[in-house]
Coordinates of C-alpha atoms in Angstrom, one line a residue:
X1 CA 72.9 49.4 -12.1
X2 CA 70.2 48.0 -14.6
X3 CA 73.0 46.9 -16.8
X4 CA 74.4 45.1 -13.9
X5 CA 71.3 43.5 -13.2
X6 CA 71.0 44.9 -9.6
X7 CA 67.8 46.7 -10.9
X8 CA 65.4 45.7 -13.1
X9 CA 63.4 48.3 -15.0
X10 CA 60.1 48.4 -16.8
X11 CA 58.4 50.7 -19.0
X12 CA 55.2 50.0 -20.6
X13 CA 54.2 50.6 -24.6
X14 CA 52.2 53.8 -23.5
X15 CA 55.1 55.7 -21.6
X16 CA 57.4 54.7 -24.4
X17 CA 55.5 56.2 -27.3
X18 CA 55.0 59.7 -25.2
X19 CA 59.1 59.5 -24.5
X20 CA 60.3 58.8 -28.0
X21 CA 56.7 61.3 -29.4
X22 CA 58.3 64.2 -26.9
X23 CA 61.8 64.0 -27.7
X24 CA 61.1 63.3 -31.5
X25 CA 58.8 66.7 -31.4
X26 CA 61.6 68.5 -29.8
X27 CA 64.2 67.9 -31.2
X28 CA 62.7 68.8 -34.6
X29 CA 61.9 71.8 -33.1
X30 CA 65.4 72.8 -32.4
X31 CA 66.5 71.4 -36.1
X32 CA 63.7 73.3 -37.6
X33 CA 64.9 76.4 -35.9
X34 CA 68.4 75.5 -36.9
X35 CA 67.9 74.7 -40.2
X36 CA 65.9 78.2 -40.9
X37 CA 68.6 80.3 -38.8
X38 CA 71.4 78.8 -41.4
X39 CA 69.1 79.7 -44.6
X40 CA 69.1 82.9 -43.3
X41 CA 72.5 83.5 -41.6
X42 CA 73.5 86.0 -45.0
X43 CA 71.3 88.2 -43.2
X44 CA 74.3 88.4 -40.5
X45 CA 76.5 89.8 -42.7
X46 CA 78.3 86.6 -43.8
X47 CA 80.7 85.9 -47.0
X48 CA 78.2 84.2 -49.9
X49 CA 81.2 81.5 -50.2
X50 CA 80.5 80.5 -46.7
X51 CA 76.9 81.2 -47.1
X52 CA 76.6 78.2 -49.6
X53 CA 78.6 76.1 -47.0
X54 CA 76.0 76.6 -44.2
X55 CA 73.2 76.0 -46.9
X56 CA 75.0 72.9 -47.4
X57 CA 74.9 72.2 -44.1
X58 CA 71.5 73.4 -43.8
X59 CA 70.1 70.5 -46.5
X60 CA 72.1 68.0 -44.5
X61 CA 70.6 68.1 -41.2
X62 CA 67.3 68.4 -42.4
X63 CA 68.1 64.7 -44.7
X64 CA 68.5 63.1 -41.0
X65 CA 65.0 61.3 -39.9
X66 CA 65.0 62.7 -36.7
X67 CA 62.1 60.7 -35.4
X68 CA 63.8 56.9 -36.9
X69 CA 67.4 58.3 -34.9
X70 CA 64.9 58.9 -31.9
X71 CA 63.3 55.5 -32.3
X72 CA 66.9 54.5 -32.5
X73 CA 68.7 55.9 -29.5
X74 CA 65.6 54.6 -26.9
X75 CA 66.0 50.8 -28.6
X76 CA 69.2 51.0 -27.8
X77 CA 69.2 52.3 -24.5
X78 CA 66.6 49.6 -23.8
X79 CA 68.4 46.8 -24.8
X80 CA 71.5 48.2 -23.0
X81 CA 69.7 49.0 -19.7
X82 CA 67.7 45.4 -19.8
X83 CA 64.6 47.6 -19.4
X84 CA 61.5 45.1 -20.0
X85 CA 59.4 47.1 -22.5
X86 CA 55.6 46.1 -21.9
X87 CA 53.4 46.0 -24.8
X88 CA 49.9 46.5 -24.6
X89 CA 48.1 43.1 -23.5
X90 CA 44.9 43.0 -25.8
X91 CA 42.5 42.5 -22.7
X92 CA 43.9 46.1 -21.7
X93 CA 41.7 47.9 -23.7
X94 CA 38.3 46.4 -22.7
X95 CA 39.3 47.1 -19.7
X96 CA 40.5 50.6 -20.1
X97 CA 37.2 51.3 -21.7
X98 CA 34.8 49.7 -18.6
X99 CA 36.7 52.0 -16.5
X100 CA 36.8 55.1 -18.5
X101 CA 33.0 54.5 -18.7
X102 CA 31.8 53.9 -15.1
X103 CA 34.4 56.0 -13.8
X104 CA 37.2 53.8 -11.8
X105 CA 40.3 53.9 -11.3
X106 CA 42.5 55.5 -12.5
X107 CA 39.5 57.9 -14.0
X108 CA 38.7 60.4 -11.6
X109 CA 35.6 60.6 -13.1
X110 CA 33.2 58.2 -16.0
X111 CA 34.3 59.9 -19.5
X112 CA 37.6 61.8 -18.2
X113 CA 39.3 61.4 -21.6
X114 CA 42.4 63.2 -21.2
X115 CA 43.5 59.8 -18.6
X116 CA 42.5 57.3 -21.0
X117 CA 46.8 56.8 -21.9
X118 CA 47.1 56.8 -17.8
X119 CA 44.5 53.9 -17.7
X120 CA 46.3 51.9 -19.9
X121 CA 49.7 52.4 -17.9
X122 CA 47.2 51.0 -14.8
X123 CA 46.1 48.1 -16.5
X124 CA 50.3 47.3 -17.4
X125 CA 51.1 47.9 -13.7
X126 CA 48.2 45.6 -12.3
X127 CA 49.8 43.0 -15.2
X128 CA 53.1 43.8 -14.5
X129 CA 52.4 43.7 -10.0
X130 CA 51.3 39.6 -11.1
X131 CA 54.2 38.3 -12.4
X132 CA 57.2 40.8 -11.1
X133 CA 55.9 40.9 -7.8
X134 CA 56.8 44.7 -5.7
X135 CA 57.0 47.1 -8.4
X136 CA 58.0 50.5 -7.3
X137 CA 56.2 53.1 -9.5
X138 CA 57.7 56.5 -10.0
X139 CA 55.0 59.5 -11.2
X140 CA 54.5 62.6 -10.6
X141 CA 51.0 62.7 -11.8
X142 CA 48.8 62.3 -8.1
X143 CA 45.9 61.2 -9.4
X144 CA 48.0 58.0 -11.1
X145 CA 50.2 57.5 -8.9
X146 CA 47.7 57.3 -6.2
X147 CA 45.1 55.4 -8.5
X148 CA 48.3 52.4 -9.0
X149 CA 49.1 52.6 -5.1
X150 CA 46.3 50.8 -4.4
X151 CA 47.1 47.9 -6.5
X152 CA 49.0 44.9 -4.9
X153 CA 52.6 45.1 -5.2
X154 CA 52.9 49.0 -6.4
X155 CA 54.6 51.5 -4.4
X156 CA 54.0 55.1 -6.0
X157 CA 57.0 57.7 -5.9
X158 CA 56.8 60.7 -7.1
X159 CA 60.3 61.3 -8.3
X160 CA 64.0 59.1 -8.2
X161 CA 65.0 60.8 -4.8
X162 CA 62.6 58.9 -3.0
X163 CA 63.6 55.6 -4.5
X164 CA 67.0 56.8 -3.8
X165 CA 66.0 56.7 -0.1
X166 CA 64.4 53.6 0.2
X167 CA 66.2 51.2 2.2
X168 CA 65.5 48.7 -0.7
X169 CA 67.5 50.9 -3.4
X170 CA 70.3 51.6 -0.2
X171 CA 71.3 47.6 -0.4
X172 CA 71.1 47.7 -3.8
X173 CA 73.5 51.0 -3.6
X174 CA 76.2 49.4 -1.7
X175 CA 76.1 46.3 -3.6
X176 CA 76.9 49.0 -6.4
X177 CA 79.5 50.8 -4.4
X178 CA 81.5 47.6 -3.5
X179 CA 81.8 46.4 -7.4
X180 CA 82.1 49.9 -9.1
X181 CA 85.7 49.9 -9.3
X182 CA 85.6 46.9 -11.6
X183 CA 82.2 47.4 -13.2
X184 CA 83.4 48.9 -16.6
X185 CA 85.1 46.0 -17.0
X186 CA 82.1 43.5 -15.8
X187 CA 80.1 44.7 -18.4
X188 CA 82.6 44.3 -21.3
X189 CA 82.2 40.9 -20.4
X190 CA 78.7 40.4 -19.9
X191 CA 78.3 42.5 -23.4
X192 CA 80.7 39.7 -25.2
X193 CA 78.9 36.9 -23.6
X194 CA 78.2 35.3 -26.9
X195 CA 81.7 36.1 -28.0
X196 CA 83.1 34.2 -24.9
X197 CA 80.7 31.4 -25.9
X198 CA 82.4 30.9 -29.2
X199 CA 86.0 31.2 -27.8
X200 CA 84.9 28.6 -25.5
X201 CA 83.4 26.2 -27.9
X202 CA 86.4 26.8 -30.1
X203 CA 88.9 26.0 -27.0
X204 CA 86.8 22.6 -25.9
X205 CA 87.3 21.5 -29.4
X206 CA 91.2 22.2 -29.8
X207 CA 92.8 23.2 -26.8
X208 CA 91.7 22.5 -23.4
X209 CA 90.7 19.0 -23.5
X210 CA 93.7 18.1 -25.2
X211 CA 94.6 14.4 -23.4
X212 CA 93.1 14.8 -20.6
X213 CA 92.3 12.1 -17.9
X214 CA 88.3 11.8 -16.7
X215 CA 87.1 10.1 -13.7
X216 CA 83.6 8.5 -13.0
X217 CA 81.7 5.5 -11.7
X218 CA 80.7 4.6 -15.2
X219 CA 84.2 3.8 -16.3
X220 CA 84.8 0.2 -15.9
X221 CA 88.5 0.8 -15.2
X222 CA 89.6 -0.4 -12.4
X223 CA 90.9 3.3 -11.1
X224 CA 87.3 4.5 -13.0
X225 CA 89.8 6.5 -15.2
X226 CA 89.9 7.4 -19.2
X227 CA 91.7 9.4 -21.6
X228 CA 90.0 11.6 -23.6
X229 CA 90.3 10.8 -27.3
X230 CA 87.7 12.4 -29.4
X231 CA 85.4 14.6 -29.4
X232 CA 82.1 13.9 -31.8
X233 CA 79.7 16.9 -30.6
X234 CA 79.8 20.3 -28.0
X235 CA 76.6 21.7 -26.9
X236 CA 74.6 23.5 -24.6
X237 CA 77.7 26.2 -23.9
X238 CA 76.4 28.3 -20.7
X239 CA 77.9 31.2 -19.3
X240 CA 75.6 32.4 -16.1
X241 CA 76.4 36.0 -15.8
X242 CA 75.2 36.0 -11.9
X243 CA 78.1 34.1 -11.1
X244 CA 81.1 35.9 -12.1
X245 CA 83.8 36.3 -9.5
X246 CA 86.1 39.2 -9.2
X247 CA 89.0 38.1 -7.2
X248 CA 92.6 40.2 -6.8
X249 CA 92.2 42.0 -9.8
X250 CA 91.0 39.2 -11.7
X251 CA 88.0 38.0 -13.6
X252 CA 86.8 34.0 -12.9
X253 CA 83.8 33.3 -15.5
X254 CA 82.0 30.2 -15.5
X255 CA 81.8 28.1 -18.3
X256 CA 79.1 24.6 -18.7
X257 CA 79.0 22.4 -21.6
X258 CA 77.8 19.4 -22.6
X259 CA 79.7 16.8 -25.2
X260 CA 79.3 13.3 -26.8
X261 CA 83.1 11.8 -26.0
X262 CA 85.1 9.1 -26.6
X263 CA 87.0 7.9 -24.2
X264 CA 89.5 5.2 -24.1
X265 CA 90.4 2.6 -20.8
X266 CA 91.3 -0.4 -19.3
X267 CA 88.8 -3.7 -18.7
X268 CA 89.6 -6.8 -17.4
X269 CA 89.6 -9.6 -20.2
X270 CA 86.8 -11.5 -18.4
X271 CA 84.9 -8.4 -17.2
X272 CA 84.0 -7.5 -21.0
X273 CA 82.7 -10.7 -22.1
X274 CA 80.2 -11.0 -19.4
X275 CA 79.6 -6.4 -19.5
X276 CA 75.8 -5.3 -20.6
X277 CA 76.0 -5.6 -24.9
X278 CA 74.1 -2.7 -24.6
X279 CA 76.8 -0.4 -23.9
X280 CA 78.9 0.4 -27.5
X281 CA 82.7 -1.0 -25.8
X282 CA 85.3 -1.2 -29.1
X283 CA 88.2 -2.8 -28.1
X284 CA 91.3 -1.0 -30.0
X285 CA 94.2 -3.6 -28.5
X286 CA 93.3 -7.2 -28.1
X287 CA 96.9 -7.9 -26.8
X288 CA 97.9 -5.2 -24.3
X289 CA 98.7 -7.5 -22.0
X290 CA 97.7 -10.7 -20.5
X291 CA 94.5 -9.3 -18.0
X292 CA 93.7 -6.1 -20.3
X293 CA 91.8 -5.0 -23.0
X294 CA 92.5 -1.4 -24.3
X295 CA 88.8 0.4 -25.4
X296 CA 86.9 2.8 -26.0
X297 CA 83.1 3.9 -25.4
X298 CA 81.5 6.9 -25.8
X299 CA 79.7 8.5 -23.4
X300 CA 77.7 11.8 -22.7
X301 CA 79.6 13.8 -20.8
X302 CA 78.6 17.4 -19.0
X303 CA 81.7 19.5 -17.6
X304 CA 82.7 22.7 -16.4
X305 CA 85.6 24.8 -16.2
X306 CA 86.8 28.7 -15.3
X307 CA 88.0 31.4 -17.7
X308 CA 90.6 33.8 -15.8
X309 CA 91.4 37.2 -17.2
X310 CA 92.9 40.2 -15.7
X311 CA 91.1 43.1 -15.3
X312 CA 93.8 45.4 -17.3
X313 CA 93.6 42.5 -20.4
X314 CA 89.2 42.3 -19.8
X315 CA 89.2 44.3 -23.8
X316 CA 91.5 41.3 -25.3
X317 CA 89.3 38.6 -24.5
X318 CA 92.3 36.2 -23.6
X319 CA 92.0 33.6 -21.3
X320 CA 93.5 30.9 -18.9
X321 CA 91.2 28.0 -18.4
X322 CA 91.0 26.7 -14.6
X323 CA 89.6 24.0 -12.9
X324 CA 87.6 21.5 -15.4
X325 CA 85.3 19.8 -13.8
X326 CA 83.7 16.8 -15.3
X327 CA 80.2 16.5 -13.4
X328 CA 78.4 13.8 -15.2
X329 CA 79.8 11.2 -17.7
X330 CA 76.7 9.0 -18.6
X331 CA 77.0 5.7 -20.4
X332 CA 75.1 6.1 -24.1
X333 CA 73.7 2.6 -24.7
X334 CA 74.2 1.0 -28.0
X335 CA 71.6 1.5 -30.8

């Protein structure tokens, strides 16, 4: 659900150096326990051929850093999640210190020094409660929990059933339920976001745009039409995520650009002469006719179109363009 941005989780620096500390500490345990019970597995009555092969063994495990793998694995499960991790803000520890001396919240009493790391994951939540807003905590120490329930905008649970009941999370669970059947796929393509990005500015440049006829106000055609007929620059390429659309078993992902174009027209012989100088209007054919000038100007454009892709083809990142939209095609005055 994080992934898919229907939750948003936070962990502060202090909870995440006692999860990765825990899990490093025992999970060298069980290798250190491992490791000695392979030394010693001739004991067991085993071949001395196969005896060197578990020593072998044996010296390999114990060359893996266990605590950088740890360090590792909770990176990259908070970058996958979208977890905000919360450092420690360097006002925290004033502040910590006040209260661990007169005795506030979250001490229970002044000098309690076994909750100074629990003060500092109060001061993150009454951080956290000013810019996120309703923060639901989960704890199971009382005293903590309790302490952070009476800041604004924290909720204390004590464990993931009760947020599971919460009519909040219940919304959230449906909203879950009724894209779950395409949500492997959803998050292939939010994962290859910037991947899509380069595909698109890779398509604008040779593929979609090919000849294409724009329309606007600021075209002094007298239909307010153009041909597309170069393309100097593509920027700003902007994919919002939010607005993906699943639709008969297909994927519609919106695409925003922005481009410096030339396009080409038709003016009226007398219109140019008497047109603003300021505005960069190269005629290309003097003589198309006897009221005509064929031109071209270039303008800054901003467009938008649709990628389509099954959801069986979602892993190929192949797709059909729909629906270009060109929403603003703004004159660039001469220099």
């Amino acid at each position: 659900m994080s992934k898919l941005g229907l939750l948003k989780f936070h962990i502060s620096w202090i909870v995440y150096k006692e999860i990765t500390t825990t899990n490093y500490l025992e999970s060298k345990e069980i290798i250190n326990k491992v490791i000695k019970e392979l030394n010693n597995i001739n004991k067991k009555g085993v071949d001395d051929i196969d005896f060197f092969k578990f020593k072998k063994i044996a010296r390999e495990i114990e060359a893996i850093d266990i605590e950088k793998s740890t360090q590792k694995h909770w990176k990259n499960f908070i970058k996958d999640s979208k977890i905000i991790l919360h450092t420690i803000d360097e006002k925290h520890g004033e502040n910590v210190m006040n209260s661990y001396f007169e005795g506030t919240e979250p001490f229970p009493t002044p000098k309690s020094r076994k909750d100074i790391p629990d003060a500092f994951i109060y001061q993150a939540l009454k951080t956290m409660s000013k810019t996120f807003g309703q923060i639901h905590f989960i704890c199971d120490d009382n005293n903590l929990r309790e302490s952070c329930d009476n800041l604004p905008n924290i909720i204390g649970i004590k464990e993931f059933s009760e947020l599971y009941d919460l009519p909040e999370f219940k919304l959230i669970n449906d909203k879950y339920k009724s894209i779950e059947h395409y949500a492997d796929e959803l998050l292939i393509i939010e994962d290859n976001i910037q991947e899509i990005k380069v595909i698109a500015n890779d398509d604008i440049w040779n593929n979609i745009l090919n000849d294409i006829i724009i329309f606007s106000t600021n075209i002094p055609d007298d239909n307010n039409e153009g041909r597309l007929v170069g393309i100097d620059e593509v920027s700003n390429i902007e994919i919002d995520s939010s607005k993906i659309q699943y639709i008969d078993n297909y994927f519609y992902i919106p695409i925003k650009a922005e481009g410096l174009f030339t396009i080409e027209y038709f003016i009226y012989k007398s219109d140019y002469y008497i047109f603003d100088e300021r505005r960069n209007i190269q005629i290309t054919d003097w003589d198309w006719n006897d009221h005509y000038f064929l031109v071209e100007e270039d303008f800054d454009v901003k467009f938008s179109f649709k990628y389509k892709i099954a959801k069986d083809k979602v892993d190929l990142l192949e797709f059909e363009t729909e629906k270009i939209d060109f929403e603003e095609v703004n004159i660039i005055p001469k220099k």
